[in-house]
Amino acid sequence: MNLDSFEHEMEKKILERGYQYYQDGHIRSLKETEAGLYQAEVEGNARYRIYVELAEDNTILASECDCPYDLGEFCKHEAAVYFALRERKSEVQEQQVIPMPKSRQGPQKEAIKKMLEKASQEALADFLLMLAEGSEELKTRIELAFGDENDQQEVKRCRKLIQSYIDKNSDRHGFIGYDQMWEALKGTELVLEKSRDVLGKGKAVQAVRLALLVIGEAVDMTQYGDDSDGGIGVAVGDGFEVLDEVREELEDLTETERKEIFALIMEEADNRRYRGWIDCQIDLLRRSAGFIVTPAERERMENCLKKLITASQKDSWTSEYLNENILLIQYELHCRFEGEAQATAFLNRHLNYSKFREIAIHQAMGEGDEARIIQLCLEGEEKDKGYSGLLNRWREHRYQSYIRTGQLDNRRSLALEFVEEGSFQHYQDLKSTYSTDEWSDVYPKLIERLAGKKKDHRGIYAQILVEEQEWERLMQYVFANPRSIDSYYKYLMAEYREEVCRIFQHNIEQAAALANTRSHYRGVCATIRTLQKAGGKKEARDVVQSLLLKYPRRPAFRDELNKLKL
C-alpha cells in the first residue's frame, strides 16, 4: 500500500471517518522519530498512538495503532495519520527554498558588523529609536534585551511581546490560521530564549516564571488557532525543557528559591486552562514534584492529586488515565522518600497499569530476572488481550527474553505468531534461527500457510516474496490485489512490463470513475505519475488523453490532469 493511493485499499467507512478526524484536528502530534519512521497521537475516545514506517517511494511498510479496534486491518486513526502524512510530504515537495549562497552570507554579515563597530554609541541608539517608533514589537524587544527592570515588569514585557505576535498574525475575528501559526508563536520562542538567558545568569525562579508564561500562553492559543502542524505542542515542550534544566540545578538552589519554584508550578498546574489538557497538567505536577522537600509540600501535592481524581470521576477514560499518571507521581515520591522496599511494594500493587508493568519489566531486566520478565509479560498479555498495542509490547518483551535465555523453540513459535500478524522483522529473525538446509524445509510450508490466509496482514506475504525474489508468485499476488501495484511494480517491470502497465491503467480508470473531489483527482494523478516513473510513459500519456476525452465536464479533474504535462 502506498501513501499516494492508500484510499483504494481501505474500507470506505474507515476512510471517511479517518478523513473526518484529520479535518477536525484530532491529530495531536505527528513527528518523524528517525528516517522513515513516524509517530503520531490521535485523540478519539482516548488518546491513541500510531506508528508508521514509510519507504522512500512512500510505500507503507508498517503501520500500528494501539486502539482496541480489531474488525479490520486498518483503523480510522491510522487513516487520519495517512492523510496528514501525505499532506506534509506534498508540502515539502512543493516548497522551493532558494537560500542565499554561502559565499555572500558570510561577507555581508561581516561587513555589517564592521559598520556597526565604527558607529558611535549615540548614533546606534538614535538609529534603534527611529526603528522602534514604527514598531511596537521592536520597541518591546529592545526593552526586553536592554531594560533595567524588576522581574515582574520583565514578565509583563514578555507577555506583551507574545501578544504582539499573536495580534499581528490573527484575522479580524482573532483567529490564527494554519499558515500564520508558526509566525504567531515567534514571541514564545523569544521569551524562551530570554528564560534560558536569565537561567544562565543564576536567576532560576525568573526562568521558571518565563517558561510557565510560555506554556500557559501557548495552551491558550489552542482555543483560537489552527495547530494542525503541531507548533503549539513544540512551544509547550520547549517550555517544559526549561523547567527540566532548572530541575538539573536543584542542588545549587537556595531553600527560598526551591520553595518559590514549587509554588509557582503548582499554582500554574491549578489553572483552569489545563482542564482540557490533562497531559500538560500532569507534566506540570510531575515537574513540581521534583522540587518537593518538606512534608508540608508533599501533603499539598497529595491534596492536589486527590482533587484531580475526584474531578475526573465523570469520565471513565479520563479517570483511568489520570489515576495511572497520578500513581506514577506518587511512586516517584515513594522512591525518593520511602525507601526501596516500600517503593517496590507500591509498584507491585499497581501492575494493572501498563506504565507500572513496563517499569517492573525494566527493573527485572536490570536484575537479570528473566523468569520474572516472562511472568509479567504473560500476565500483561492476558489482561490487555483486547488492546493490540499493549499486547504486542508484552509479547515483544517476552520474545526478547526468549532470545536472551536461548529458548529456541519458544522463540520460533512466538516469531511465527508475529509473522502471521504482519511482522517482516520477525520473519527475518525466524529465518536466521535455521540453517540453509533446515530453512529449505520450513519455508515452503510457511509461505503456503501465509498464501492460504484470507487477509495478508500488513502485506507480509508480498514482502516475503520480494525478499525471496519469487517474482512469479508476486505477479500472481498483484493480479489478485491490483491496488498493491504501486508498491511492487519496481520488482515486476523487468519481466512483466505489459501486465504491470495494464494493471496501472485499470486502477487509474477505476479511481477516476469514483473520484468527485480535487483531493481524489490528485490521488488519480499521483498514480499516473507512478506509472510514468515505472517506465510506462507512453501508457501514462495514453490514459491522460483517454480521461480528458471521457470527462469533459470535470474542470477540476482536467486541471489536475493538465498539470501532469505528459
PDB file of C-alpha atoms in Angstrom, residues 173-434:
ATOM      1  CA  HIS A 173     -12.070  37.597  14.366  1.00  0.00           C
ATOM      2  CA  GLY A 174      -8.949  36.931  16.437  1.00  0.00           C
ATOM      3  CA  PHE A 175      -8.313  33.511  14.870  1.00  0.00           C
ATOM      4  CA  ILE A 176      -4.821  32.323  13.886  1.00  0.00           C
ATOM      5  CA  GLY A 177      -4.856  30.313  10.669  1.00  0.00           C
ATOM      6  CA  TYR A 178      -2.693  27.314   9.844  1.00  0.00           C
ATOM      7  CA  ASP A 179      -0.280  29.349   7.686  1.00  0.00           C
ATOM      8  CA  GLN A 180       0.194  32.024  10.371  1.00  0.00           C
ATOM      9  CA  MET A 181       0.636  29.785  13.414  1.00  0.00           C
ATOM     10  CA  TRP A 182       4.424  29.411  13.368  1.00  0.00           C
ATOM     11  CA  GLU A 183       4.924  33.174  12.991  1.00  0.00           C
ATOM     12  CA  ALA A 184       2.365  33.814  15.749  1.00  0.00           C
ATOM     13  CA  LEU A 185       4.482  31.609  18.032  1.00  0.00           C
ATOM     14  CA  LYS A 186       7.633  33.631  17.377  1.00  0.00           C
ATOM     15  CA  GLY A 187       7.026  35.606  20.573  1.00  0.00           C
ATOM     16  CA  THR A 188       7.093  32.423  22.646  1.00  0.00           C
ATOM     17  CA  GLU A 189      10.448  31.496  21.067  1.00  0.00           C
ATOM     18  CA  LEU A 190      11.926  34.874  22.021  1.00  0.00           C
ATOM     19  CA  VAL A 191      10.656  34.601  25.599  1.00  0.00           C
ATOM     20  CA  LEU A 192      12.110  31.090  25.923  1.00  0.00           C
ATOM     21  CA  GLU A 193      15.456  32.473  24.746  1.00  0.00           C
ATOM     22  CA  LYS A 194      15.149  35.080  27.481  1.00  0.00           C
ATOM     23  CA  SER A 195      14.300  32.413  30.069  1.00  0.00           C
ATOM     24  CA  ARG A 196      17.448  30.471  29.223  1.00  0.00           C
ATOM     25  CA  ASP A 197      19.441  33.687  29.314  1.00  0.00           C
ATOM     26  CA  VAL A 198      18.290  34.553  32.844  1.00  0.00           C
ATOM     27  CA  LEU A 199      18.845  30.941  33.948  1.00  0.00           C
ATOM     28  CA  GLY A 200      22.433  31.251  32.755  1.00  0.00           C
ATOM     29  CA  LYS A 201      22.757  34.315  34.979  1.00  0.00           C
ATOM     30  CA  GLY A 202      21.645  32.322  38.026  1.00  0.00           C
ATOM     31  CA  LYS A 203      18.031  33.566  38.136  1.00  0.00           C
ATOM     32  CA  ALA A 204      16.283  30.191  38.257  1.00  0.00           C
ATOM     33  CA  VAL A 205      12.987  31.493  39.672  1.00  0.00           C
ATOM     34  CA  GLN A 206      12.635  34.064  36.894  1.00  0.00           C
ATOM     35  CA  ALA A 207      13.486  31.418  34.289  1.00  0.00           C
ATOM     36  CA  VAL A 208      10.616  29.302  35.650  1.00  0.00           C
ATOM     37  CA  ARG A 209       8.219  32.293  35.556  1.00  0.00           C
ATOM     38  CA  LEU A 210       9.008  32.912  31.884  1.00  0.00           C
ATOM     39  CA  ALA A 211       8.804  29.225  30.952  1.00  0.00           C
ATOM     40  CA  LEU A 212       5.403  28.939  32.651  1.00  0.00           C
ATOM     41  CA  LEU A 213       4.266  32.088  30.850  1.00  0.00           C
ATOM     42  CA  VAL A 214       5.092  30.458  27.510  1.00  0.00           C
ATOM     43  CA  ILE A 215       3.386  27.181  28.410  1.00  0.00           C
ATOM     44  CA  GLY A 216       0.216  28.958  29.551  1.00  0.00           C
ATOM     45  CA  GLU A 217       0.021  31.363  26.603  1.00  0.00           C
ATOM     46  CA  ALA A 218       0.666  28.539  24.131  1.00  0.00           C
ATOM     47  CA  VAL A 219      -2.090  26.384  25.642  1.00  0.00           C
ATOM     48  CA  ASP A 220      -4.492  29.342  25.419  1.00  0.00           C
ATOM     49  CA  MET A 221      -3.696  29.662  21.703  1.00  0.00           C
ATOM     50  CA  THR A 222      -5.327  26.288  21.064  1.00  0.00           C
ATOM     51  CA  GLN A 223      -8.676  27.992  21.712  1.00  0.00           C
ATOM     52  CA  TYR A 224      -8.289  30.428  18.829  1.00  0.00           C
ATOM     53  CA  GLY A 225      -5.793  28.906  16.400  1.00  0.00           C
ATOM     54  CA  ASP A 226      -5.273  26.071  13.902  1.00  0.00           C
ATOM     55  CA  ASP A 227      -2.422  23.975  15.264  1.00  0.00           C
ATOM     56  CA  SER A 228      -2.584  21.173  12.674  1.00  0.00           C
ATOM     57  CA  ASP A 229       1.186  21.323  12.248  1.00  0.00           C
ATOM     58  CA  GLY A 230       1.900  20.941  15.969  1.00  0.00           C
ATOM     59  CA  GLY A 231       3.645  24.273  16.591  1.00  0.00           C
ATOM     60  CA  ILE A 232       1.859  24.871  19.890  1.00  0.00           C
ATOM     61  CA  GLY A 233       2.940  21.447  21.126  1.00  0.00           C
ATOM     62  CA  VAL A 234       6.541  22.339  20.269  1.00  0.00           C
ATOM     63  CA  ALA A 235       6.310  25.613  22.232  1.00  0.00           C
ATOM     64  CA  VAL A 236       4.826  23.816  25.246  1.00  0.00           C
ATOM     65  CA  GLY A 237       7.518  21.110  25.033  1.00  0.00           C
ATOM     66  CA  ASP A 238      10.269  23.737  24.880  1.00  0.00           C
ATOM     67  CA  GLY A 239       8.818  25.394  27.994  1.00  0.00           C
ATOM     68  CA  PHE A 240       8.982  22.075  29.832  1.00  0.00           C
ATOM     69  CA  GLU A 241      12.608  21.679  28.731  1.00  0.00           C
ATOM     70  CA  VAL A 242      13.456  24.903  30.556  1.00  0.00           C
ATOM     71  CA  LEU A 243      11.763  23.555  33.711  1.00  0.00           C
ATOM     72  CA  ASP A 244      13.849  20.392  33.362  1.00  0.00           C
ATOM     73  CA  GLU A 245      17.021  22.464  33.024  1.00  0.00           C
ATOM     74  CA  VAL A 246      16.141  24.264  36.252  1.00  0.00           C
ATOM     75  CA  ARG A 247      15.496  20.905  37.956  1.00  0.00           C
ATOM     76  CA  GLU A 248      19.009  19.776  36.980  1.00  0.00           C
ATOM     77  CA  GLU A 249      20.391  22.695  39.023  1.00  0.00           C
ATOM     78  CA  LEU A 250      18.349  21.790  42.125  1.00  0.00           C
ATOM     79  CA  GLU A 251      21.432  21.357  44.315  1.00  0.00           C
ATOM     80  CA  ASP A 252      22.545  24.928  43.529  1.00  0.00           C
ATOM     81  CA  LEU A 253      19.211  26.498  44.512  1.00  0.00           C
ATOM     82  CA  THR A 254      18.624  28.140  47.849  1.00  0.00           C
ATOM     83  CA  GLU A 255      15.791  26.869  50.051  1.00  0.00           C
ATOM     84  CA  THR A 256      13.812  30.029  49.267  1.00  0.00           C
ATOM     85  CA  GLU A 257      14.268  29.603  45.510  1.00  0.00           C
ATOM     86  CA  ARG A 258      13.237  25.948  45.607  1.00  0.00           C
ATOM     87  CA  LYS A 259      10.082  26.699  47.603  1.00  0.00           C
ATOM     88  CA  GLU A 260       9.140  29.549  45.285  1.00  0.00           C
ATOM     89  CA  ILE A 261       9.607  27.393  42.185  1.00  0.00           C
ATOM     90  CA  PHE A 262       7.481  24.621  43.684  1.00  0.00           C
ATOM     91  CA  ALA A 263       4.726  27.123  44.499  1.00  0.00           C
ATOM     92  CA  LEU A 264       4.857  28.717  41.015  1.00  0.00           C
ATOM     93  CA  ILE A 265       4.499  25.398  39.173  1.00  0.00           C
ATOM     94  CA  MET A 266       1.750  24.171  41.492  1.00  0.00           C
ATOM     95  CA  GLU A 267      -0.188  27.411  41.001  1.00  0.00           C
ATOM     96  CA  GLU A 268       0.114  27.112  37.220  1.00  0.00           C
ATOM     97  CA  ALA A 269      -0.996  23.457  37.278  1.00  0.00           C
ATOM     98  CA  ASP A 270      -4.160  24.522  39.108  1.00  0.00           C
ATOM     99  CA  ASN A 271      -5.123  26.994  36.362  1.00  0.00           C
ATOM    100  CA  ARG A 272      -8.472  26.362  34.645  1.00  0.00           C
ATOM    101  CA  ARG A 273      -6.833  26.484  31.203  1.00  0.00           C
ATOM    102  CA  TYR A 274      -5.460  22.942  31.705  1.00  0.00           C
ATOM    103  CA  ARG A 275      -8.811  21.258  32.216  1.00  0.00           C
ATOM    104  CA  GLY A 276      -8.750  20.197  28.579  1.00  0.00           C
ATOM    105  CA  TRP A 277      -5.019  19.500  28.629  1.00  0.00           C
ATOM    106  CA  ILE A 278      -4.625  16.577  31.026  1.00  0.00           C
ATOM    107  CA  ASP A 279      -1.160  15.664  29.744  1.00  0.00           C
ATOM    108  CA  CYS A 280       0.084  19.203  30.288  1.00  0.00           C
ATOM    109  CA  GLN A 281      -1.381  19.407  33.772  1.00  0.00           C
ATOM    110  CA  ILE A 282       0.185  16.068  34.718  1.00  0.00           C
ATOM    111  CA  ASP A 283       3.541  17.178  33.293  1.00  0.00           C
ATOM    112  CA  LEU A 284       3.425  20.329  35.427  1.00  0.00           C
ATOM    113  CA  LEU A 285       2.642  18.323  38.561  1.00  0.00           C
ATOM    114  CA  ARG A 286       5.411  15.862  37.782  1.00  0.00           C
ATOM    115  CA  ARG A 287       7.892  18.730  37.428  1.00  0.00           C
ATOM    116  CA  SER A 288       6.735  20.368  40.649  1.00  0.00           C
ATOM    117  CA  ALA A 289       7.162  17.046  42.482  1.00  0.00           C
ATOM    118  CA  GLY A 290      10.860  17.241  41.662  1.00  0.00           C
ATOM    119  CA  PHE A 291      11.154  20.298  43.929  1.00  0.00           C
ATOM    120  CA  ILE A 292       9.385  18.758  46.962  1.00  0.00           C
ATOM    121  CA  VAL A 293      11.443  18.506  50.138  1.00  0.00           C
ATOM    122  CA  THR A 294       9.212  19.191  53.141  1.00  0.00           C
ATOM    123  CA  PRO A 295       6.274  17.084  54.431  1.00  0.00           C
ATOM    124  CA  ALA A 296       4.000  20.132  54.011  1.00  0.00           C
ATOM    125  CA  GLU A 297       4.871  20.357  50.301  1.00  0.00           C
ATOM    126  CA  ARG A 298       4.239  16.662  49.840  1.00  0.00           C
ATOM    127  CA  GLU A 299       0.880  16.992  51.578  1.00  0.00           C
ATOM    128  CA  ARG A 300      -0.052  19.870  49.273  1.00  0.00           C
ATOM    129  CA  MET A 301       0.843  17.717  46.273  1.00  0.00           C
ATOM    130  CA  GLU A 302      -1.199  14.760  47.561  1.00  0.00           C
ATOM    131  CA  ASN A 303      -4.228  17.020  48.153  1.00  0.00           C
ATOM    132  CA  CYS A 304      -3.942  18.375  44.629  1.00  0.00           C
ATOM    133  CA  LEU A 305      -3.774  14.850  43.183  1.00  0.00           C
ATOM    134  CA  LYS A 306      -6.854  13.770  45.155  1.00  0.00           C
ATOM    135  CA  LYS A 307      -8.742  16.822  43.884  1.00  0.00           C
ATOM    136  CA  LEU A 308      -7.880  15.882  40.313  1.00  0.00           C
ATOM    137  CA  ILE A 309      -9.090  12.304  40.760  1.00  0.00           C
ATOM    138  CA  THR A 310     -12.407  13.496  42.229  1.00  0.00           C
ATOM    139  CA  ALA A 311     -12.929  15.952  39.353  1.00  0.00           C
ATOM    140  CA  SER A 312     -12.331  13.240  36.738  1.00  0.00           C
ATOM    141  CA  GLN A 313     -14.820  10.656  38.039  1.00  0.00           C
ATOM    142  CA  LYS A 314     -17.496  11.571  35.451  1.00  0.00           C
ATOM    143  CA  ASP A 315     -15.282  10.443  32.546  1.00  0.00           C
ATOM    144  CA  SER A 316     -14.156   6.823  32.947  1.00  0.00           C
ATOM    145  CA  TRP A 317     -11.284   7.070  30.461  1.00  0.00           C
ATOM    146  CA  THR A 318     -10.039  10.362  31.866  1.00  0.00           C
ATOM    147  CA  SER A 319     -10.267   8.889  35.366  1.00  0.00           C
ATOM    148  CA  GLU A 320      -8.261   5.809  34.358  1.00  0.00           C
ATOM    149  CA  TYR A 321      -5.629   7.887  32.568  1.00  0.00           C
ATOM    150  CA  LEU A 322      -5.331  10.359  35.438  1.00  0.00           C
ATOM    151  CA  ASN A 323      -5.155   7.627  38.051  1.00  0.00           C
ATOM    152  CA  GLU A 324      -2.231   5.994  36.292  1.00  0.00           C
ATOM    153  CA  ASN A 325      -0.271   9.229  35.958  1.00  0.00           C
ATOM    154  CA  ILE A 326      -1.079  10.358  39.492  1.00  0.00           C
ATOM    155  CA  LEU A 327       0.089   6.997  40.813  1.00  0.00           C
ATOM    156  CA  LEU A 328       3.328   7.436  38.852  1.00  0.00           C
ATOM    157  CA  ILE A 329       3.941  10.748  40.624  1.00  0.00           C
ATOM    158  CA  GLN A 330       3.234   9.057  43.961  1.00  0.00           C
ATOM    159  CA  TYR A 331       5.602   6.244  43.006  1.00  0.00           C
ATOM    160  CA  GLU A 332       8.320   8.793  42.298  1.00  0.00           C
ATOM    161  CA  LEU A 333       7.741  10.274  45.768  1.00  0.00           C
ATOM    162  CA  HIS A 334       7.889   6.775  47.316  1.00  0.00           C
ATOM    163  CA  CYS A 335      11.231   6.171  45.573  1.00  0.00           C
ATOM    164  CA  ARG A 336      12.623   9.436  46.939  1.00  0.00           C
ATOM    165  CA  PHE A 337      11.259   9.401  50.467  1.00  0.00           C
ATOM    166  CA  GLU A 338      10.086   5.907  51.469  1.00  0.00           C
ATOM    167  CA  GLY A 339      12.970   3.637  50.533  1.00  0.00           C
ATOM    168  CA  GLU A 340      13.380   0.805  48.023  1.00  0.00           C
ATOM    169  CA  ALA A 341      11.240  -1.810  49.799  1.00  0.00           C
ATOM    170  CA  GLN A 342       8.140   0.381  50.098  1.00  0.00           C
ATOM    171  CA  ALA A 343       8.602   1.740  46.556  1.00  0.00           C
ATOM    172  CA  THR A 344       8.765  -1.826  45.173  1.00  0.00           C
ATOM    173  CA  ALA A 345       5.663  -2.823  47.133  1.00  0.00           C
ATOM    174  CA  PHE A 346       3.822   0.238  45.766  1.00  0.00           C
ATOM    175  CA  LEU A 347       4.921  -0.700  42.234  1.00  0.00           C
ATOM    176  CA  ASN A 348       3.723  -4.306  42.553  1.00  0.00           C
ATOM    177  CA  ARG A 349       0.327  -3.176  43.864  1.00  0.00           C
ATOM    178  CA  HIS A 350      -0.303  -1.249  40.653  1.00  0.00           C
ATOM    179  CA  LEU A 351       0.813  -3.646  37.912  1.00  0.00           C
ATOM    180  CA  ASN A 352      -2.672  -3.431  36.420  1.00  0.00           C
ATOM    181  CA  TYR A 353      -1.463  -0.155  34.889  1.00  0.00           C
ATOM    182  CA  SER A 354       0.711  -0.616  31.804  1.00  0.00           C
ATOM    183  CA  LYS A 355       3.327   2.001  32.757  1.00  0.00           C
ATOM    184  CA  PHE A 356       3.912   0.279  36.084  1.00  0.00           C
ATOM    185  CA  ARG A 357       4.226  -3.091  34.350  1.00  0.00           C
ATOM    186  CA  GLU A 358       6.773  -1.546  31.979  1.00  0.00           C
ATOM    187  CA  ILE A 359       8.793  -0.219  34.929  1.00  0.00           C
ATOM    188  CA  ALA A 360       8.678  -3.635  36.626  1.00  0.00           C
ATOM    189  CA  ILE A 361       9.881  -5.357  33.443  1.00  0.00           C
ATOM    190  CA  HIS A 362      12.821  -2.977  33.093  1.00  0.00           C
ATOM    191  CA  GLN A 363      13.699  -3.463  36.758  1.00  0.00           C
ATOM    192  CA  ALA A 364      13.694  -7.230  36.214  1.00  0.00           C
ATOM    193  CA  MET A 365      15.959  -6.731  33.174  1.00  0.00           C
ATOM    194  CA  GLY A 366      18.396  -4.798  35.339  1.00  0.00           C
ATOM    195  CA  GLU A 367      18.384  -7.637  37.851  1.00  0.00           C
ATOM    196  CA  GLY A 368      18.684 -10.303  35.145  1.00  0.00           C
ATOM    197  CA  ASP A 369      15.476 -11.971  36.361  1.00  0.00           C
ATOM    198  CA  GLU A 370      14.209 -13.433  33.059  1.00  0.00           C
ATOM    199  CA  ALA A 371      11.604 -15.668  34.741  1.00  0.00           C
ATOM    200  CA  ARG A 372      10.047 -12.557  36.304  1.00  0.00           C
ATOM    201  CA  ILE A 373      10.051 -10.802  32.917  1.00  0.00           C
ATOM    202  CA  ILE A 374       8.221 -13.682  31.239  1.00  0.00           C
ATOM    203  CA  GLN A 375       5.709 -13.890  34.085  1.00  0.00           C
ATOM    204  CA  LEU A 376       4.991 -10.133  33.902  1.00  0.00           C
ATOM    205  CA  CYS A 377       4.580 -10.349  30.125  1.00  0.00           C
ATOM    206  CA  LEU A 378       2.210 -13.328  30.193  1.00  0.00           C
ATOM    207  CA  GLU A 379       0.067 -11.647  32.839  1.00  0.00           C
ATOM    208  CA  GLY A 380       0.051  -8.447  30.793  1.00  0.00           C
ATOM    209  CA  GLU A 381      -0.946 -10.309  27.632  1.00  0.00           C
ATOM    210  CA  GLU A 382      -3.891 -11.880  29.430  1.00  0.00           C
ATOM    211  CA  LYS A 383      -5.012  -8.569  30.895  1.00  0.00           C
ATOM    212  CA  ASP A 384      -4.556  -6.488  27.722  1.00  0.00           C
ATOM    213  CA  LYS A 385      -5.600  -9.014  25.058  1.00  0.00           C
ATOM    214  CA  GLY A 386      -8.184  -6.552  23.757  1.00  0.00           C
ATOM    215  CA  TYR A 387      -5.550  -3.855  23.111  1.00  0.00           C
ATOM    216  CA  SER A 388      -3.245  -4.784  20.261  1.00  0.00           C
ATOM    217  CA  GLY A 389      -0.607  -2.133  21.011  1.00  0.00           C
ATOM    218  CA  LEU A 390      -0.119  -3.204  24.619  1.00  0.00           C
ATOM    219  CA  LEU A 391      -0.460  -6.882  23.757  1.00  0.00           C
ATOM    220  CA  ASN A 392       2.351  -6.656  21.215  1.00  0.00           C
ATOM    221  CA  ARG A 393       4.503  -4.695  23.651  1.00  0.00           C
ATOM    222  CA  TRP A 394       4.360  -7.501  26.241  1.00  0.00           C
ATOM    223  CA  ARG A 395       4.861 -10.178  23.581  1.00  0.00           C
ATOM    224  CA  GLU A 396       7.924  -8.376  22.244  1.00  0.00           C
ATOM    225  CA  HIS A 397       9.446  -8.181  25.740  1.00  0.00           C
ATOM    226  CA  ARG A 398       8.774 -11.902  26.136  1.00  0.00           C
ATOM    227  CA  TYR A 399      10.289 -12.572  22.718  1.00  0.00           C
ATOM    228  CA  GLN A 400      13.485 -10.723  23.619  1.00  0.00           C
ATOM    229  CA  SER A 401      13.663 -12.699  26.866  1.00  0.00           C
ATOM    230  CA  TYR A 402      13.483 -15.950  24.885  1.00  0.00           C
ATOM    231  CA  ILE A 403      16.394 -14.731  22.768  1.00  0.00           C
ATOM    232  CA  ARG A 404      18.484 -13.787  25.800  1.00  0.00           C
ATOM    233  CA  THR A 405      17.821 -17.124  27.540  1.00  0.00           C
ATOM    234  CA  GLY A 406      18.298 -19.276  24.432  1.00  0.00           C
ATOM    235  CA  GLN A 407      14.755 -20.718  24.442  1.00  0.00           C
ATOM    236  CA  LEU A 408      14.830 -21.531  20.732  1.00  0.00           C
ATOM    237  CA  ASP A 409      11.515 -23.375  20.387  1.00  0.00           C
ATOM    238  CA  ASN A 410       9.611 -20.647  22.236  1.00  0.00           C
ATOM    239  CA  ARG A 411      11.399 -18.009  20.199  1.00  0.00           C
ATOM    240  CA  ARG A 412      10.441 -19.659  16.907  1.00  0.00           C
ATOM    241  CA  SER A 413       6.851 -20.231  17.974  1.00  0.00           C
ATOM    242  CA  LEU A 414       6.340 -16.606  19.006  1.00  0.00           C
ATOM    243  CA  ALA A 415       8.175 -15.315  15.924  1.00  0.00           C
ATOM    244  CA  LEU A 416       5.761 -17.287  13.743  1.00  0.00           C
ATOM    245  CA  GLU A 417       2.815 -15.612  15.500  1.00  0.00           C
ATOM    246  CA  PHE A 418       4.325 -12.211  14.771  1.00  0.00           C
ATOM    247  CA  VAL A 419       4.944 -13.140  11.138  1.00  0.00           C
ATOM    248  CA  GLU A 420       1.339 -14.235  10.636  1.00  0.00           C
ATOM    249  CA  GLU A 421       0.279 -10.865  12.023  1.00  0.00           C
ATOM    250  CA  GLY A 422       2.453  -8.989   9.544  1.00  0.00           C
ATOM    251  CA  SER A 423       5.899  -8.518  11.096  1.00  0.00           C
ATOM    252  CA  PHE A 424       8.628  -8.753   8.462  1.00  0.00           C
ATOM    253  CA  GLN A 425      11.332  -8.118  11.064  1.00  0.00           C
ATOM    254  CA  HIS A 426      10.301 -11.266  12.898  1.00  0.00           C
ATOM    255  CA  TYR A 427      10.291 -13.183   9.614  1.00  0.00           C
ATOM    256  CA  GLN A 428      13.939 -12.258   9.107  1.00  0.00           C
ATOM    257  CA  ASP A 429      14.751 -13.239  12.670  1.00  0.00           C
ATOM    258  CA  LEU A 430      12.873 -16.530  12.353  1.00  0.00           C
ATOM    259  CA  LYS A 431      14.817 -17.344   9.211  1.00  0.00           C
ATOM    260  CA  SER A 432      18.110 -16.580  10.958  1.00  0.00           C
ATOM    261  CA  THR A 433      17.446 -19.329  13.536  1.00  0.00           C
ATOM    262  CA  TYR A 434      17.628 -22.058  10.872  1.00  0.00           C
TER     263      TYR A 434
END
